[in-house]
XYZ file of C-alpha atoms in Angstrom:
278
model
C 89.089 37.481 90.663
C 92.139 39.713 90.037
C 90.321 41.353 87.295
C 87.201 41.632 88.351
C 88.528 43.833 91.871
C 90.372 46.252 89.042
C 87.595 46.358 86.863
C 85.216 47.641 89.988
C 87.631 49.622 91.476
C 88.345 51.582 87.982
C 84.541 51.654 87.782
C 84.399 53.481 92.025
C 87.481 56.280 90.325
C 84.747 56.846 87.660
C 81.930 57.325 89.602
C 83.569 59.519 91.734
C 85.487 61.696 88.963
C 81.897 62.266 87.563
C 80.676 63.192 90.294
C 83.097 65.886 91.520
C 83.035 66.938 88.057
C 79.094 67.036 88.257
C 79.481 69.358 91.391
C 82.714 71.281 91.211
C 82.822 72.431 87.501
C 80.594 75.454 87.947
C 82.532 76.436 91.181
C 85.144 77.420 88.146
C 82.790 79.420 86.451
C 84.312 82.937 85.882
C 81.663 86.054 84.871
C 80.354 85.391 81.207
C 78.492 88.149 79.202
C 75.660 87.066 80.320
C 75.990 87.406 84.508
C 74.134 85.085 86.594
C 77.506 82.738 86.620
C 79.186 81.538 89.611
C 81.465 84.680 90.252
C 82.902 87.563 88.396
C 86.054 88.538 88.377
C 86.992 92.670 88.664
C 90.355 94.198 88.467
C 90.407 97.160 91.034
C 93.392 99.368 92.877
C 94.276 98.051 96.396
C 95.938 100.780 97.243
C 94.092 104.208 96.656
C 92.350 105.599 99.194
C 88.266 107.210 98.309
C 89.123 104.851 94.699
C 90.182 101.162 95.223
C 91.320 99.960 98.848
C 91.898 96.980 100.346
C 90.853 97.076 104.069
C 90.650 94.351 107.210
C 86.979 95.331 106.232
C 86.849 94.761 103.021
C 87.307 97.074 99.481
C 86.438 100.415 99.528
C 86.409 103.171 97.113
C 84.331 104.978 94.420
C 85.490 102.666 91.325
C 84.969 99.867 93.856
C 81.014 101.260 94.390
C 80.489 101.727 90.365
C 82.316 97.915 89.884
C 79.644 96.646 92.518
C 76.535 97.723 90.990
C 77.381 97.253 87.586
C 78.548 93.687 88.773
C 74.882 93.882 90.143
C 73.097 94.554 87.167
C 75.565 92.142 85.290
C 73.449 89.810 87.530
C 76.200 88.628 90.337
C 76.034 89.784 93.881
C 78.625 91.107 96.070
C 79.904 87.895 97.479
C 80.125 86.171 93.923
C 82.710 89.223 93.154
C 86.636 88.317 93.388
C 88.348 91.086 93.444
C 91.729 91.499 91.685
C 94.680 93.649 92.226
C 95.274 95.793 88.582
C 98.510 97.666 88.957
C 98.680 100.456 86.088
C 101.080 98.276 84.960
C 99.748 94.774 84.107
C 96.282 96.502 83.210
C 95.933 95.231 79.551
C 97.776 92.231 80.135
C 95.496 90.995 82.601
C 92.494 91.958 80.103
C 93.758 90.299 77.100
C 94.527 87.159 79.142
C 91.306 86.873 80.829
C 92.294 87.279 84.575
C 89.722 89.451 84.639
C 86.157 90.313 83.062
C 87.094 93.953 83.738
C 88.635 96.473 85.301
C 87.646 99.553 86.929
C 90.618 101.128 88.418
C 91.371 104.770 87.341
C 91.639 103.595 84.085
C 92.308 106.843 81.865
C 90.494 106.440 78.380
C 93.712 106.838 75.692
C 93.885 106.455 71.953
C 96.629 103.673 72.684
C 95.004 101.678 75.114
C 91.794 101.884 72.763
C 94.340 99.830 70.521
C 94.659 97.027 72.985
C 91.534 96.809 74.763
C 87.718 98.363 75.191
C 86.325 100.395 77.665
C 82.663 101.239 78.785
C 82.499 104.610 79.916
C 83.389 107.199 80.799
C 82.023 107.461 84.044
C 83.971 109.875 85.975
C 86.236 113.095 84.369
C 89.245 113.325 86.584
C 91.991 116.367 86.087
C 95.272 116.534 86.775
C 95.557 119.027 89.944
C 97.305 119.907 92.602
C 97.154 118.613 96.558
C 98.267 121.731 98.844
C 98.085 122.471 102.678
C 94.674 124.304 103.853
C 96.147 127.148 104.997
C 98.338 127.830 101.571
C 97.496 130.885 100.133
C 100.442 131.290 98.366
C 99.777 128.803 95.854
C 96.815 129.803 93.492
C 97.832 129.209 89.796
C 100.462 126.765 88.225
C 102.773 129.095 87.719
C 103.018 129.672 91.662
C 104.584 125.771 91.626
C 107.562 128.044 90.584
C 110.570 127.549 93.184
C 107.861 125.648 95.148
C 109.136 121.808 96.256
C 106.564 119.394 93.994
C 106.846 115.975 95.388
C 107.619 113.513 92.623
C 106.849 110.247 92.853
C 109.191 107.215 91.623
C 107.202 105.881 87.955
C 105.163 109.314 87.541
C 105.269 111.630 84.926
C 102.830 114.286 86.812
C 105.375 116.171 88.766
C 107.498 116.223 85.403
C 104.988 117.603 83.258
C 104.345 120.444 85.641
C 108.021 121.313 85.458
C 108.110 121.082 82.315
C 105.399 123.080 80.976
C 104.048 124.954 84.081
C 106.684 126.147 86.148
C 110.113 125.227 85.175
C 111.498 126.336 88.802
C 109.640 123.898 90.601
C 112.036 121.828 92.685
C 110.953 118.134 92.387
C 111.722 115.991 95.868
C 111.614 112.450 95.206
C 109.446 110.325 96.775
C 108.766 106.371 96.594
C 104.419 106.743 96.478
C 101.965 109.376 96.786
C 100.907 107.953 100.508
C 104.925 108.717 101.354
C 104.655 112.355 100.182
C 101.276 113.484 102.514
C 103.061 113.076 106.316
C 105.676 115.454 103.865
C 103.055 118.437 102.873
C 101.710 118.425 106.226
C 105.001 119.071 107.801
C 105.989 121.675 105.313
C 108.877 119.160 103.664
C 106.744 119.767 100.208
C 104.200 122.555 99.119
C 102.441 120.325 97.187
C 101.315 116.949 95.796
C 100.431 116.673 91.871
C 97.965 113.633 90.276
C 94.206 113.157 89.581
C 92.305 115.350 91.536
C 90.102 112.202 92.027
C 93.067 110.214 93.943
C 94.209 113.807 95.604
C 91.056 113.811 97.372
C 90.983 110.076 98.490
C 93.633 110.678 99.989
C 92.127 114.070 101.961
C 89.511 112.517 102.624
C 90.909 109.794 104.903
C 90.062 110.381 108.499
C 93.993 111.236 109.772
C 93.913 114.477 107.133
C 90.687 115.841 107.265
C 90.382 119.865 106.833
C 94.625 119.653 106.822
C 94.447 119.986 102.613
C 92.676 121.358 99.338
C 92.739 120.628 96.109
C 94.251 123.790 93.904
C 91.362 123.073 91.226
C 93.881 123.840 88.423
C 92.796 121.153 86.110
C 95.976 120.774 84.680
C 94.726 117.832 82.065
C 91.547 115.684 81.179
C 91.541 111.659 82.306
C 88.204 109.660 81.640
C 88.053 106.862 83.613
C 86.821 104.373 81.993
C 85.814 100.435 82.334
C 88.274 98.058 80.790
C 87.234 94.924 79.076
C 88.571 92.143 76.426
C 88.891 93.763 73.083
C 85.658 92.510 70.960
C 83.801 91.458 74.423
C 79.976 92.410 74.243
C 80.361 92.991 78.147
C 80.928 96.834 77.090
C 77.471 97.615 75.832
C 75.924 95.720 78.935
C 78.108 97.733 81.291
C 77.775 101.177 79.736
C 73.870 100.143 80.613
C 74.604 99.525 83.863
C 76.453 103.243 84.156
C 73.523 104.805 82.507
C 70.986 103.537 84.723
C 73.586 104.106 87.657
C 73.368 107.928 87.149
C 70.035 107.964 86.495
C 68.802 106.518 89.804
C 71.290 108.777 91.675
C 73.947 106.072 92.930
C 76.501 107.487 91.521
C 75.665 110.544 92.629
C 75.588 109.073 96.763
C 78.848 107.058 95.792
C 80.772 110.536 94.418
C 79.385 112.175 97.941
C 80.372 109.131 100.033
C 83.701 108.820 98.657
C 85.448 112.172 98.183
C 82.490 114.285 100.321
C 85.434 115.159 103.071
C 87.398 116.382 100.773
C 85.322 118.924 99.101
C 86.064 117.380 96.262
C 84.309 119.507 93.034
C 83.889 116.580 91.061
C 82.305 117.148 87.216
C 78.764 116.009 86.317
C 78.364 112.305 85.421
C 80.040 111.858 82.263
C 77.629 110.754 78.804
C 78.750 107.367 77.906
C 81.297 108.198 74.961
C 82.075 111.545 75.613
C 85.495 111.786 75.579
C 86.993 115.192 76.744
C 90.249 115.228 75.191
């Protein structure tokens, strides 16, 4: 009798550890090159408004718009997306360990990244620029940086290579992130604010600082943003599809407007997929 209860109650843990496999296995399922699966996974930026923000609402942002319908085409809809915090930092890391399936999250295009991982894209061309108060007129080349206080932010090399190429006067005032140094240019603490034109205007376009800034439209450098993905994954091809046919039926077009519009933000045309502007 002993026996016997084991023997069925090992046989009840068997039935039941097939069945949750049965019907939880494919609740694991990450995004495969294929789409259709259970969910993807996308790296974006939490923390950059007009790019990648994380909101009581939701995520927010141009890259988050492009992820989203190229997710789309991939075959997944919005609520089988997890989105996934990429600091600039952990970027390839989290590619080449599979946390993600990609990454869209003002991912600059460079000859060593190329080494470590793929990228669809481009599909925006971003320039280094400068962020100034609307009512600056005093600032209208580089060179007029000169004796003018550049906020620098801690783990940037922007305000650095302006100083050290530009305008070797400029007097860099240290600040922890670029969200720290706006309350700062509005108040006159700083004359200006030095990144991707791209982020500049995310962050003039949020509500609080509309019509209080402008972009310098220097163009201080070239950044592609590009799509990050495993090196050798075949979900490059698929998604430089997906950016193709996003330009071509205008979204990216309404998701450029949507995003930096406030801002007057003088984006480039859509990039071709490949063209690299070095």
């Amino acid at each position: 009798m002993k026996l016997r209860k084991v023997t069925a109650a090992s046989a009840t843990v068997l039935a039941l550890a097939l069945t949750a496999t049965a019907c939880g296995g494919d609740d694991k399922d990450s995004g495969s090159s294929d789409g259709g699966g259970k969910k993807i996974t996308i790296g974006i930026k939490f923390d950059q408004p007009g790019l990648g923000q994380k909101t009581p609402d939701g995520y927010e942002g141009f890259d988050v718009d492009v992820a989203t319908y190229v997710a789309k085409k991939l075959g997944y809809s919005e609520d089988q997306i997890e989105w996934k915090e990429s600091k600039s930092a952990d970027r390839e890391t989290m590619l080449q360990r599979g946390d993600v399936d990609f990454i869209a999250a003002t991912y600059s295009i460079t000859p060593e990244r190329q080494e470590k991982v793929d990228f669809a894209g481009p599909y925006l061309l971003a320039h280094q620029d400068v962020l100034i108060r609307a009512d600056d007129d005093k600032i209208k080349s580089p060179e007029d940086l000169n004796d003018a206080k550049l906020c620098s932010v801690t783990g940037s090399t922007s305000a650095q290579n302006v100083k050290k190429k530009l305008a070797p006067k400029a007097q860099l005032q240290p600040y922890p992130t670029y969200s720290a140094c706006l309350p700062g240019l509005q108040n006159g603490a700083i004359d200006a604010l030095t990144t991707d034109d791209s982020i500049l205007a995310g962050y003039a376009a949020q509500d609080q600082f509309k019509g209080k800034f402008k972009l310098g439209g220097f163009k201080l450098t070239n950044e592609n943003y590009g799509i990050g993905v495993k090196k050798g994954s075949d979900l490059k091809d698929k998604i430089n599809k997906a950016l193709e046919e996003m330009v071509a039926d205008k979204s990216w077009d309404k998701a450029v407007k949507d995003n930096f519009g406030p801002a007057n933000y003088k984006n480039e045309p859509a990039p071709k997929i490949g063209d690299i502007k070095s």
